[in-house]
GROMACS .gro file of C-alpha atoms in nm:
model
  106
    1MET     CA    1   1.631  -3.782  -2.329
    2ALA     CA    2   1.823  -3.853  -2.010
    3SER     CA    3   2.004  -3.521  -2.036
    4LEU     CA    4   1.674  -3.336  -2.062
    5ARG     CA    5   1.541  -3.502  -1.745
    6SER     CA    6   1.852  -3.424  -1.546
    7PHE     CA    7   1.837  -3.063  -1.662
    8THR     CA    8   1.476  -3.014  -1.555
    9ARG     CA    9   1.543  -3.150  -1.206
   10LEU     CA   10   1.800  -2.886  -1.126
   11PRO     CA   11   1.677  -2.623  -0.883
   12LEU     CA   12   1.624  -2.278  -1.023
   13ARG     CA   13   1.909  -2.046  -0.936
   14GLN     CA   14   1.855  -1.692  -0.836
   15SER     CA   15   2.039  -1.425  -1.019
   16SER     CA   16   2.352  -1.315  -0.839
   17ALA     CA   17   2.341  -0.964  -0.979
   18ALA     CA   18   2.072  -0.723  -0.873
   19PHE     CA   19   1.944  -0.487  -1.134
   20THR     CA   20   1.779  -0.160  -1.051
   21GLN     CA   21   1.537   0.004  -1.282
   22ARG     CA   22   1.445   0.368  -1.291
   23SER     CA   23   1.082   0.456  -1.267
   24PHE     CA   24   0.917   0.676  -1.525
   25GLN     CA   25   0.689   0.824  -1.262
   26THR     CA   26   0.765   1.102  -1.023
   27ALA     CA   27   0.572   1.210  -0.716
   28THR     CA   28   0.614   1.495  -0.476
   29ALA     CA   29   0.605   1.436  -0.105
   30ARG     CA   30   0.323   1.609   0.075
   31LEU     CA   31   0.409   1.745   0.416
   32ALA     CA   32   0.057   1.808   0.543
   33GLY     CA   33  -0.263   1.615   0.552
   34LYS     CA   34  -0.566   1.821   0.451
   35GLU     CA   35  -0.673   1.712   0.105
   36THR     CA   36  -0.858   2.040   0.052
   37ALA     CA   37  -0.549   2.243   0.140
   38LEU     CA   38  -0.273   2.060  -0.046
   39HIS     CA   39  -0.215   2.333  -0.301
   40ASN     CA   40  -0.217   2.628  -0.063
   41GLU     CA   41   0.120   2.800  -0.063
   42GLY     CA   42   0.147   2.851   0.313
   43ARG     CA   43   0.027   2.503   0.408
   44ALA     CA   44   0.371   2.365   0.493
   45GLU     CA   45   0.449   2.652   0.731
   46GLU     CA   46   0.101   2.628   0.885
   47ALA     CA   47   0.140   2.255   0.944
   48GLU     CA   48   0.490   2.296   1.089
   49LYS     CA   49   0.365   2.561   1.332
   50ALA     CA   50   0.078   2.335   1.441
   51LYS     CA   51   0.322   2.043   1.488
   52GLN     CA   52   0.555   2.254   1.702
   53ASP     CA   53   0.260   2.375   1.913
   54GLN     CA   54   0.144   2.017   1.959
   55LEU     CA   55   0.492   1.900   2.064
   56LYS     CA   56   0.519   2.187   2.312
   57GLU     CA   57   0.179   2.102   2.462
   58GLN     CA   58   0.271   1.733   2.488
   59LYS     CA   59   0.588   1.817   2.679
   60GLU     CA   60   0.379   2.025   2.919
   61GLY     CA   61   0.130   1.739   2.962
   62ARG     CA   62  -0.157   1.916   2.786
   63GLY     CA   63  -0.138   1.739   2.451
   64GLN     CA   64  -0.457   1.727   2.246
   65TRP     CA   65  -0.567   1.616   1.902
   66LYS     CA   66  -0.515   1.894   1.646
   67GLU     CA   67  -0.747   1.918   1.350
   68GLU     CA   68  -0.489   2.127   1.163
   69LEU     CA   69  -0.263   1.821   1.141
   70SER     CA   70  -0.531   1.570   1.046
   71SER     CA   71  -0.662   1.480   0.705
   72ASP     CA   72  -1.017   1.565   0.601
   73SER     CA   73  -1.125   1.203   0.646
   74GLU     CA   74  -0.976   1.188   0.997
   75SER     CA   75  -1.166   1.504   1.089
   76ILE     CA   76  -1.490   1.358   0.956
   77VAL     CA   77  -1.446   1.035   1.154
   78LYS     CA   78  -1.369   1.233   1.468
   79ALA     CA   79  -1.683   1.444   1.418
   80ASP     CA   80  -1.898   1.136   1.350
   81ARG     CA   81  -1.782   0.980   1.675
   82GLY     CA   82  -1.862   1.298   1.864
   83ASP     CA   83  -1.502   1.341   1.983
   84ILE     CA   84  -1.476   1.708   1.893
   85ASN     CA   85  -1.526   2.023   2.095
   86ALA     CA   86  -1.884   2.110   2.001
   87SER     CA   87  -1.939   2.424   2.203
   88LYS     CA   88  -2.170   2.696   2.075
   89GLY     CA   89  -1.870   2.909   1.971
   90THR     CA   90  -1.716   2.622   1.777
   91ILE     CA   91  -2.039   2.554   1.591
   92GLU     CA   92  -2.077   2.923   1.503
   93GLN     CA   93  -1.717   2.931   1.378
   94LEU     CA   94  -1.781   2.627   1.158
   95GLN     CA   95  -2.091   2.792   1.018
   96ARG     CA   96  -1.892   3.108   0.933
   97GLU     CA   97  -1.620   2.902   0.765
   98THR     CA   98  -1.879   2.710   0.563
   99GLU     CA   99  -2.045   3.033   0.453
  100LYS     CA  100  -1.706   3.177   0.353
  101ALA     CA  101  -1.615   2.863   0.156
  102ALA     CA  102  -1.950   2.872  -0.025
  103LYS     CA  103  -1.895   3.236  -0.124
  104GLU     CA  104  -1.543   3.163  -0.252
  105LYS     CA  105  -1.670   2.872  -0.459
  106ARG     CA  106  -1.917   3.093  -0.648
   0.00000   0.00000   0.00000
């Protein structure tokens, strides 16, 4: 009985060898944020062009938020807060895009 008590009082030792295990899952890295545009073939090039434009503008001191680089949810939050350019031309453009998307969906 004494040997059992002395054994249970020993601190637990951590394993000295680290084992790595391979995952059975694979995932592809997404380079751009729009959830609705993830499977478009030219999305990576489009996002890269927008990023380069944004970096160029930031260096010139005219940096602005770019919707092309944001996710759909970020765009929605920005619109809800009223932080977007809501000129008459912008609203008309959004209406045209919505009409086009509705036609494509049919």
